[in-house]
CSV table of C-alpha atoms (C1' of nucleotides) in Angstrom, one decimal:
chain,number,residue,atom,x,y,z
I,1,UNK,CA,-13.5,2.6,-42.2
I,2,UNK,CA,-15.1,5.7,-41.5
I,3,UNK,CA,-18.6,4.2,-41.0
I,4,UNK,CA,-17.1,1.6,-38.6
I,5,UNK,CA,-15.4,4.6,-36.3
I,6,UNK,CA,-18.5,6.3,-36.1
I,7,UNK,CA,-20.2,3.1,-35.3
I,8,UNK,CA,-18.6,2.7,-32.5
I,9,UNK,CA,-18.4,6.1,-31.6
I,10,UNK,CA,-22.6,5.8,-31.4
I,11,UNK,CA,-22.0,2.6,-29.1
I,12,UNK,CA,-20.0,5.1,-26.7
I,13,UNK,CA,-22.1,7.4,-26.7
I,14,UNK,CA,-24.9,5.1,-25.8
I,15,UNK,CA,-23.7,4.5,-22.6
I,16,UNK,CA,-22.5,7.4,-19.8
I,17,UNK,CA,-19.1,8.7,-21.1
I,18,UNK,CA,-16.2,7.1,-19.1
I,19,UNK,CA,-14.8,9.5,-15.9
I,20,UNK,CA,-11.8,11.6,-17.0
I,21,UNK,CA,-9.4,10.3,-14.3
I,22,UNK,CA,-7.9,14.2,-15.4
I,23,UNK,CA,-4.1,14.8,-15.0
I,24,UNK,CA,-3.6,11.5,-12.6
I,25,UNK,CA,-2.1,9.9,-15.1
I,26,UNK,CA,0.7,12.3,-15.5
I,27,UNK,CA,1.9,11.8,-12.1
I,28,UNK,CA,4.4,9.5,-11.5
I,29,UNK,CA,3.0,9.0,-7.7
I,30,UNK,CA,-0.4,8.1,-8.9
I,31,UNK,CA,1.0,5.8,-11.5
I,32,UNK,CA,3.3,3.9,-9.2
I,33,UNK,CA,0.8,3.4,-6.9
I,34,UNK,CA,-1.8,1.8,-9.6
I,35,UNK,CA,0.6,-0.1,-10.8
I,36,UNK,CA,1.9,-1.3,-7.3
I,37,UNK,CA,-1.7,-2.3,-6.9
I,38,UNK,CA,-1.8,-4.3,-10.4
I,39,UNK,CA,1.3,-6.1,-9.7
I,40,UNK,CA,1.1,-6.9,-6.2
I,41,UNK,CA,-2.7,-8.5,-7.0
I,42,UNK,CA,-1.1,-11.0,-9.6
I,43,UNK,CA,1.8,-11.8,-6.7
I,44,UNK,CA,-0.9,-12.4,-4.4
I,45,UNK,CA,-2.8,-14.8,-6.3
I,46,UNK,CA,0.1,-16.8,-7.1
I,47,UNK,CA,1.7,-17.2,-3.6
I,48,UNK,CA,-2.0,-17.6,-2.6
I,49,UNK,CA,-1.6,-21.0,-3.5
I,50,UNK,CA,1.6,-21.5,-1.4
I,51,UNK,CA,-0.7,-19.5,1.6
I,52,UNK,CA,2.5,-16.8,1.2
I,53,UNK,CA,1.7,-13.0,1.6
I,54,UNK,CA,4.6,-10.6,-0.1
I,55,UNK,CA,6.2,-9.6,2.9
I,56,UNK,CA,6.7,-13.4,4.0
I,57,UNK,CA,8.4,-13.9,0.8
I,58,UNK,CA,10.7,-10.7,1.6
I,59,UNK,CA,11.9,-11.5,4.9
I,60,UNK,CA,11.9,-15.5,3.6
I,61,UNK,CA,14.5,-14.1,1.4
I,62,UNK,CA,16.6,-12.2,3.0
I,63,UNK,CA,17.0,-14.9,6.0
I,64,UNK,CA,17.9,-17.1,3.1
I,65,UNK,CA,20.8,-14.6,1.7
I,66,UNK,CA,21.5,-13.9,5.4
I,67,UNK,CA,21.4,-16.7,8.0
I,68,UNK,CA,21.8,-16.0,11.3
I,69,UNK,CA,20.9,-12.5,11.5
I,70,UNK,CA,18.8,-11.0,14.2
I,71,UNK,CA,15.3,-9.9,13.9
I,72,UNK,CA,16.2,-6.5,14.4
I,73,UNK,CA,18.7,-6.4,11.8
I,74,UNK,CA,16.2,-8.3,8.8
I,75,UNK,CA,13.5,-5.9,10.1
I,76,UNK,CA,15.5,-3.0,9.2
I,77,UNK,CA,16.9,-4.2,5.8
I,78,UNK,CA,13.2,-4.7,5.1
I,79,UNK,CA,11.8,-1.1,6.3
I,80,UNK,CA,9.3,-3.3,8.6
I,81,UNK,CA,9.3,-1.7,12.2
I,82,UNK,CA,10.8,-4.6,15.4
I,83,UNK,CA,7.0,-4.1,16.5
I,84,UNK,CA,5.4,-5.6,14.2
I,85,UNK,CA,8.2,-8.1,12.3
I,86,UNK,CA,7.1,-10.0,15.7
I,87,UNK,CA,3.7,-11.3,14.4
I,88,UNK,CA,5.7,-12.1,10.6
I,89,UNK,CA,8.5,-14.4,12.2
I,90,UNK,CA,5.6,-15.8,14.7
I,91,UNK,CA,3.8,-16.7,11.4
I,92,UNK,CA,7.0,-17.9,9.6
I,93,UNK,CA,8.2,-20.3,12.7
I,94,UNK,CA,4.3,-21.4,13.3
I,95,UNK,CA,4.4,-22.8,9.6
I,96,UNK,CA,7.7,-24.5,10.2
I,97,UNK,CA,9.3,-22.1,7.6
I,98,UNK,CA,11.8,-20.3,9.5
I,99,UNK,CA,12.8,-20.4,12.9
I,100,UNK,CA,14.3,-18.5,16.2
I,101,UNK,CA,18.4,-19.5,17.7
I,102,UNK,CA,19.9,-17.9,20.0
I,103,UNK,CA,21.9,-15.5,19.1
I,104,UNK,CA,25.6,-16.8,20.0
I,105,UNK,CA,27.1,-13.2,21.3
I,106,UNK,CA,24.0,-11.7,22.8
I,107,UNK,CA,21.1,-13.3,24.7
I,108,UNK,CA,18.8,-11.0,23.9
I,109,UNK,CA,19.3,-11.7,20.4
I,110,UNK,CA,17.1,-14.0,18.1
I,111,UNK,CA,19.2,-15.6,15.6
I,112,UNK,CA,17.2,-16.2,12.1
I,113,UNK,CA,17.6,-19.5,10.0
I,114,UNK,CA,15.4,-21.3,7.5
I,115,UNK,CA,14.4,-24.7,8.0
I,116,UNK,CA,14.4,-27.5,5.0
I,117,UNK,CA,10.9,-26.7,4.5
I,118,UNK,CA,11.6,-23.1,4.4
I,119,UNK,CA,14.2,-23.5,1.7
I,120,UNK,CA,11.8,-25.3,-0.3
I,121,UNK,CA,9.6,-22.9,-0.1
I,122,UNK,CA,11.2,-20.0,-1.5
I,123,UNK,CA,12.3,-22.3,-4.2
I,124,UNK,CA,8.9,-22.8,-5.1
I,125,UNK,CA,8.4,-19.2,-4.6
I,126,UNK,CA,11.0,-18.0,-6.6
I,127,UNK,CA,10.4,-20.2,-9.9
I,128,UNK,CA,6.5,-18.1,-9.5
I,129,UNK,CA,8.4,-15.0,-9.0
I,130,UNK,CA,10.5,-16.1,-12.0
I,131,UNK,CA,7.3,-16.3,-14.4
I,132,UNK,CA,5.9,-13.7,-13.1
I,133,UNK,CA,8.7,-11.6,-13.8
I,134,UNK,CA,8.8,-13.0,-17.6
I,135,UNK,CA,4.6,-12.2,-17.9
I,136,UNK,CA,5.9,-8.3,-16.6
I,137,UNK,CA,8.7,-8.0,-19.1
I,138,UNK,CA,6.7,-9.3,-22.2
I,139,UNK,CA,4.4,-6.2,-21.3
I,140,UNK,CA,7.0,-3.8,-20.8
I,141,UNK,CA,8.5,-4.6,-23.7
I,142,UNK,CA,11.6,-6.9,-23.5
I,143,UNK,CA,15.3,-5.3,-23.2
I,144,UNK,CA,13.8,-2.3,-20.6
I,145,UNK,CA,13.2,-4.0,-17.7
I,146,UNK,CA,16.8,-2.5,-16.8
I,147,UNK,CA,15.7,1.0,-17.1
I,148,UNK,CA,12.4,0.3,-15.4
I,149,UNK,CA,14.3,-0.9,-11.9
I,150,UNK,CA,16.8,2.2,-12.5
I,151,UNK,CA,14.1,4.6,-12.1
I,152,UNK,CA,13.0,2.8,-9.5
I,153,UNK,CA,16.1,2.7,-7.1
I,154,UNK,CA,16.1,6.5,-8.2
I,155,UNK,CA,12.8,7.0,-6.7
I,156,UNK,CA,13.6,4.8,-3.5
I,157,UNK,CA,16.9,6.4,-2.7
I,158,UNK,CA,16.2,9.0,0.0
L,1,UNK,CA,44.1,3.4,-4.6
L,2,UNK,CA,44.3,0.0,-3.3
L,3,UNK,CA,45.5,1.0,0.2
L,4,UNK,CA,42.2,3.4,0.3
L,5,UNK,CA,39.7,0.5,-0.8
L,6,UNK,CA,41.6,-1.6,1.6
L,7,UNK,CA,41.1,1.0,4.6
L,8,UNK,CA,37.3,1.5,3.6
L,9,UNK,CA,36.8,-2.6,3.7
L,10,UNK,CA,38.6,-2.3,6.8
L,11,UNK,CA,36.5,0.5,8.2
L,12,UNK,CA,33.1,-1.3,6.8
L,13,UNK,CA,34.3,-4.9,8.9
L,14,UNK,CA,34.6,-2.6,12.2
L,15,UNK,CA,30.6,-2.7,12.0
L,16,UNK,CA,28.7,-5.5,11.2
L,17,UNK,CA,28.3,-5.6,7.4
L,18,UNK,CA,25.1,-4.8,6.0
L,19,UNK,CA,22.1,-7.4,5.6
L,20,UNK,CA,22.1,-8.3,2.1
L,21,UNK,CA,18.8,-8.1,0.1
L,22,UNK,CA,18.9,-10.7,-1.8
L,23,UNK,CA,17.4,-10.6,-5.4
L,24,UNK,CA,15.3,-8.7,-3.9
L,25,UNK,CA,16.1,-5.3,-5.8
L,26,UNK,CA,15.6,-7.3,-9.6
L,27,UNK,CA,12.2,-7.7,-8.7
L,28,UNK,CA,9.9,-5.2,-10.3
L,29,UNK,CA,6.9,-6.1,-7.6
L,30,UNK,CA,9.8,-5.2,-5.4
L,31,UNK,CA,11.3,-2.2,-6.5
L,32,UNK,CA,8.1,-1.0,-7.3
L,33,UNK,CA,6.8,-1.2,-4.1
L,34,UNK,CA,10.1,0.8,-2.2
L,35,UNK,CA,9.4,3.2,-4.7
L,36,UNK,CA,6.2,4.3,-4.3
L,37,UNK,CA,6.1,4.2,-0.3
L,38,UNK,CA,9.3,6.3,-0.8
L,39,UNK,CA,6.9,8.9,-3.2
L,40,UNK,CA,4.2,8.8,-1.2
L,41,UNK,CA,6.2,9.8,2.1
L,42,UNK,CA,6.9,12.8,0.3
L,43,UNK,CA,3.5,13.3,-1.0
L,44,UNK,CA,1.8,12.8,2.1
L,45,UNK,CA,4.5,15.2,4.0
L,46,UNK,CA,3.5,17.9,1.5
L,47,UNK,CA,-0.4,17.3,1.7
L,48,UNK,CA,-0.2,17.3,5.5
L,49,UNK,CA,0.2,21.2,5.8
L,50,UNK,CA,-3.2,21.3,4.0
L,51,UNK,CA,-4.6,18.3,6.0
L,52,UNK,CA,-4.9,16.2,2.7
L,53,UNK,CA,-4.2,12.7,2.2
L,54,UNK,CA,-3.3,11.7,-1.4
L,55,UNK,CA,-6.9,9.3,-1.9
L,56,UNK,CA,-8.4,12.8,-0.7
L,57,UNK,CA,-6.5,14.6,-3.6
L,58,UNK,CA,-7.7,11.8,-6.4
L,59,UNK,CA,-11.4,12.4,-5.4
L,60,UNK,CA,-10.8,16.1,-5.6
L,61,UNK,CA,-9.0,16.1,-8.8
L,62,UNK,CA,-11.8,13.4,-10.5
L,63,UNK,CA,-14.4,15.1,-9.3
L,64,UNK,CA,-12.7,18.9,-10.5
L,65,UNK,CA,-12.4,17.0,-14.2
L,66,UNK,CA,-16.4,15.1,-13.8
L,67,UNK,CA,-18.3,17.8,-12.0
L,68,UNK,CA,-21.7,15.8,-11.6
L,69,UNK,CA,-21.2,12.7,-11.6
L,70,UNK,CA,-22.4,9.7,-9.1
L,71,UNK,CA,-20.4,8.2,-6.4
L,72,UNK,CA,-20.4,5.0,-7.7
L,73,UNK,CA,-18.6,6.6,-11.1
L,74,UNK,CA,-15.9,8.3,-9.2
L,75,UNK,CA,-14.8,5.6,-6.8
L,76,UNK,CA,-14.8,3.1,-10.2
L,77,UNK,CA,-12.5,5.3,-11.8
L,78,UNK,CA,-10.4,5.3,-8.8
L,79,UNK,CA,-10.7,1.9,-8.5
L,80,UNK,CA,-12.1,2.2,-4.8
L,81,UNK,CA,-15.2,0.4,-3.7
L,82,UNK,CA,-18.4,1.9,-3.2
L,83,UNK,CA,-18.8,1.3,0.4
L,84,UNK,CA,-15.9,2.7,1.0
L,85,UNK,CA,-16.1,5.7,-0.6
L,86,UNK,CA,-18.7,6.9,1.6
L,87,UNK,CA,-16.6,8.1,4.2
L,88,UNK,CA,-14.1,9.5,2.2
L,89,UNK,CA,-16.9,11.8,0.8
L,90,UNK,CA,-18.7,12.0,4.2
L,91,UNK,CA,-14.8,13.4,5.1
L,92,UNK,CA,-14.6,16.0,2.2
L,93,UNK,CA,-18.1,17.3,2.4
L,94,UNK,CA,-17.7,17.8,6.3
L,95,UNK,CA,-14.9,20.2,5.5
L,96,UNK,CA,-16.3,22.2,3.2
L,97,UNK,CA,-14.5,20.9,-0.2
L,98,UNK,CA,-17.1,18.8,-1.9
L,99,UNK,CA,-20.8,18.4,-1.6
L,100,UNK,CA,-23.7,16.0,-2.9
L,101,UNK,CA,-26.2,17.3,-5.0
L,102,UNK,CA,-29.6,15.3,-5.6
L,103,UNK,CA,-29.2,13.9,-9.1
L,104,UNK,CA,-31.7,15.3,-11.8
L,105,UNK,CA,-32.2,11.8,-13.5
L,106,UNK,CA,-32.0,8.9,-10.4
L,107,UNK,CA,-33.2,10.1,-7.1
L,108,UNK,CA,-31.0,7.2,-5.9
L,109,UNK,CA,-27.8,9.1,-7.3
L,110,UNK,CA,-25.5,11.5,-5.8
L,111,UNK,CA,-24.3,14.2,-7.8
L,112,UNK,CA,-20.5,15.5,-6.8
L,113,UNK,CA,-19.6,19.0,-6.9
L,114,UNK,CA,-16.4,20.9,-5.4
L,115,UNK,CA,-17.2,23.6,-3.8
L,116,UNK,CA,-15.5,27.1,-4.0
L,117,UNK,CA,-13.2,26.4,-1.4
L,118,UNK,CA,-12.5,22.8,-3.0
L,119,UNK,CA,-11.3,24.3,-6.2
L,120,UNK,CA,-9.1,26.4,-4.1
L,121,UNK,CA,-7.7,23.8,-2.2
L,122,UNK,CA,-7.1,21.4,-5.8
L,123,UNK,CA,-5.1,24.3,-7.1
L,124,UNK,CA,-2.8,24.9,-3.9
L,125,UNK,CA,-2.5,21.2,-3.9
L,126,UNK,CA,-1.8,20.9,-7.5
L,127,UNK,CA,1.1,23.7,-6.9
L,128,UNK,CA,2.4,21.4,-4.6
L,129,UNK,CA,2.5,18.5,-6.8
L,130,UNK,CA,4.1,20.0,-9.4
L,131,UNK,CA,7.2,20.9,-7.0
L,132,UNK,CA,7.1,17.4,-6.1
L,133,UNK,CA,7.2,16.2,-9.6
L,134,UNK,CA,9.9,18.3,-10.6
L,135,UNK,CA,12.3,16.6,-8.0
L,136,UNK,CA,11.3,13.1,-9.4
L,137,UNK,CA,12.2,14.5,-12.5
L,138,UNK,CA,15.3,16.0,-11.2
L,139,UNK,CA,16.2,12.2,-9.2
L,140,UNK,CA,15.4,10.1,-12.4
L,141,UNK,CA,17.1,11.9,-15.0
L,142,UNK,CA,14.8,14.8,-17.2
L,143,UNK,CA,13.4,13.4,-20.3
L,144,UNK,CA,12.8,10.3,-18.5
L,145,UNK,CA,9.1,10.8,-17.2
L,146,UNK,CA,7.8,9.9,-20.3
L,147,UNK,CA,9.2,6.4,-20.6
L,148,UNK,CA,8.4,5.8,-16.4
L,149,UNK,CA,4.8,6.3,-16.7
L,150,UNK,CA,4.3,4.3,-20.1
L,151,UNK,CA,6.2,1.5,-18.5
L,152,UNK,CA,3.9,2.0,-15.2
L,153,UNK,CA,0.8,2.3,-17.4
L,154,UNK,CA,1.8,-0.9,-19.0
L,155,UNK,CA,2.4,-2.7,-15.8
L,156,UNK,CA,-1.4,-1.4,-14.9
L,157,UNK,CA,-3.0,-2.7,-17.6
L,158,UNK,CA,-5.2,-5.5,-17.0
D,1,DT,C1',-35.2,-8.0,-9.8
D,2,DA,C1',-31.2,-4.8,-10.0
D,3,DT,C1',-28.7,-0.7,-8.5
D,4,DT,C1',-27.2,3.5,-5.2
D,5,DG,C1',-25.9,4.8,-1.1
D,6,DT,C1',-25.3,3.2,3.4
D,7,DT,C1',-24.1,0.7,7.9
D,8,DA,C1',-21.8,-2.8,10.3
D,9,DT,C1',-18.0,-5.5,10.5
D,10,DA,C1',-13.5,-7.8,10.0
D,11,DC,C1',-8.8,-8.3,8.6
D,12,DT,C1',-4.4,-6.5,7.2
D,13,DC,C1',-0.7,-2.8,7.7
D,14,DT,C1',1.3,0.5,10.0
D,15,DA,C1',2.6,3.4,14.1
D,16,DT,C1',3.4,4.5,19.2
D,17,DA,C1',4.0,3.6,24.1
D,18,DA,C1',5.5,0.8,27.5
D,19,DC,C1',7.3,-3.4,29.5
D,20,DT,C1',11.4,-7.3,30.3
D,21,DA,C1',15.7,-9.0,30.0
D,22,DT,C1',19.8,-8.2,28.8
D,23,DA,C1',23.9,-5.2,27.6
S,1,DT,C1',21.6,4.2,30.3
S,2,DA,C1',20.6,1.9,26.0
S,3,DT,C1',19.1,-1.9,23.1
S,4,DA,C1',16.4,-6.4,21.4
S,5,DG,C1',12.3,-8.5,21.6
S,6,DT,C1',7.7,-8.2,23.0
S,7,DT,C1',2.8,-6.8,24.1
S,8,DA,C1',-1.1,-3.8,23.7
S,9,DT,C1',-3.4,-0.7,21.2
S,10,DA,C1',-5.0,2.6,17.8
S,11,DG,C1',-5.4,4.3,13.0
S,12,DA,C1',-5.6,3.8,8.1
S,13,DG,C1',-6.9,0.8,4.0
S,14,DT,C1',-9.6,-2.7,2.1
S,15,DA,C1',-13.0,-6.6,1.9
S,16,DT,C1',-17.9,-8.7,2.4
S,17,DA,C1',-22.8,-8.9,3.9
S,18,DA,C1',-27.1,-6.8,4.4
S,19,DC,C1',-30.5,-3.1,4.4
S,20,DA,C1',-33.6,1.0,2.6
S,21,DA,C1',-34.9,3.7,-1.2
S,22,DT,C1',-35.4,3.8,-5.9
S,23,DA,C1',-35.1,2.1,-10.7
DNA sequence: TATTGTTATACTCTATAACTATA
DNA sequence: TATAGTTATAGAGTATAACAATA
């Protein structure tokens, strides 16, 4: 046992010692970033297929939960600035996904809706989300995913 | 009781009522992200009195912990990418917090050091931080910290 | 031949100002 | 006068390809 720790311990310090990323680790602002990162990267290469980005699949979402709506209104719910929730629901109604209406009580209005094709889609979407979300508790450790989104919402609240 | 939950529907139907977000908040990619833009709002508030972004203050602190080492170690650790990093030294060295040394082993290499001014500038940030934490402690619950960041470590695991 | 630092470049995200048509 | 959607634009952040000096 010994022999085998030191062993390895020769390996190590065959090559450079590893960086000391120092007291980064202790910060929760650090952390949640890195693990933003890790996360997001496994989202994106799942949607990839679908040729979804995450904020598509947000704003597909909440025009499902919320038909009708104006931009202004899903833009905000989402924290995406009017400006530039143009170019998303440009990309969305291109693909046939979602689309624009008029918005029955004020013309200057766009009135969201999903097409078929965009309800299918966040049904595909969501059964990746849905095994995605099972990979993420199996490494948290089942039963705490609860606390994990508690903390969360803490930290969001302003 | 039930005439003042009636009078605060009432009061909540006067407006439009709020966009729902769907599922939205039980997704830990989600949540996760809200969170740490959320943080890092605060973060980058704080750092801006000292004219600091928050990838600014990882470099410092790595290269406070690794005095010596190369670019391409640091950025690795940070998990930025070496053609990037460049600037991000080119920005720290042009105001007088970091420099590159000539490596004694590679003449390819540059060796990192902070300078005086630097390792003044980590310490007033680090100051800062630790306010910061302590009102993420304060928002999640104390005694908490220690399970967020094993869950987030988990989640960054690869 | 491989690696370190570098430049050039492109694409996404985000943020601001200003316009138009409606209210 | 204010608001909804829009355009143009500029700044970060991040990704790839290619080059010179060095290993």
């Amino acid at each position: 046992m010994r022999g085998a720790r030191a062993r390895r311990r020769k390996h190590a310090a065959a090559r450079p010692p590893d960086v000391d990323i120092g007291a980064l680790t202790c910060l929760i602002g650090y952390m949640l970033r890195r693990a933003q990162i890790a996360v997001f990267q496994d989202v994106f290469r799942a949607f990839a297929e679908v040729g979804i980005r995450p904020a598509q699949f947000s704003v597909l979402t909440v025009i499902a939960h919320n038909p009708g709506r104006t931009q202004s209104q899903v833009a905000a719910a989402l924290g995406i600035k009017r400006t530039n929730f143009v170019a998303l629901i440009d990309s969305l109604e291109r693909r046939g996904l979602a689309e624009r209406r008029p918005a029955p009580s004020d013309r200057r209005s766009h009135a969201l809706h999903l097409t078929d094709a965009g309800r299918a889609t966040v049904r595909r979407l969501n059964r990746m989300v849905d095994r995605l979300e099972a990979g993420m508790i199996r490494r948290i450790g089942r039963n705490r995913r609860g606390v994990l989104l508690e903390l969360l919402a803490r930290l969001s609240e302003r």
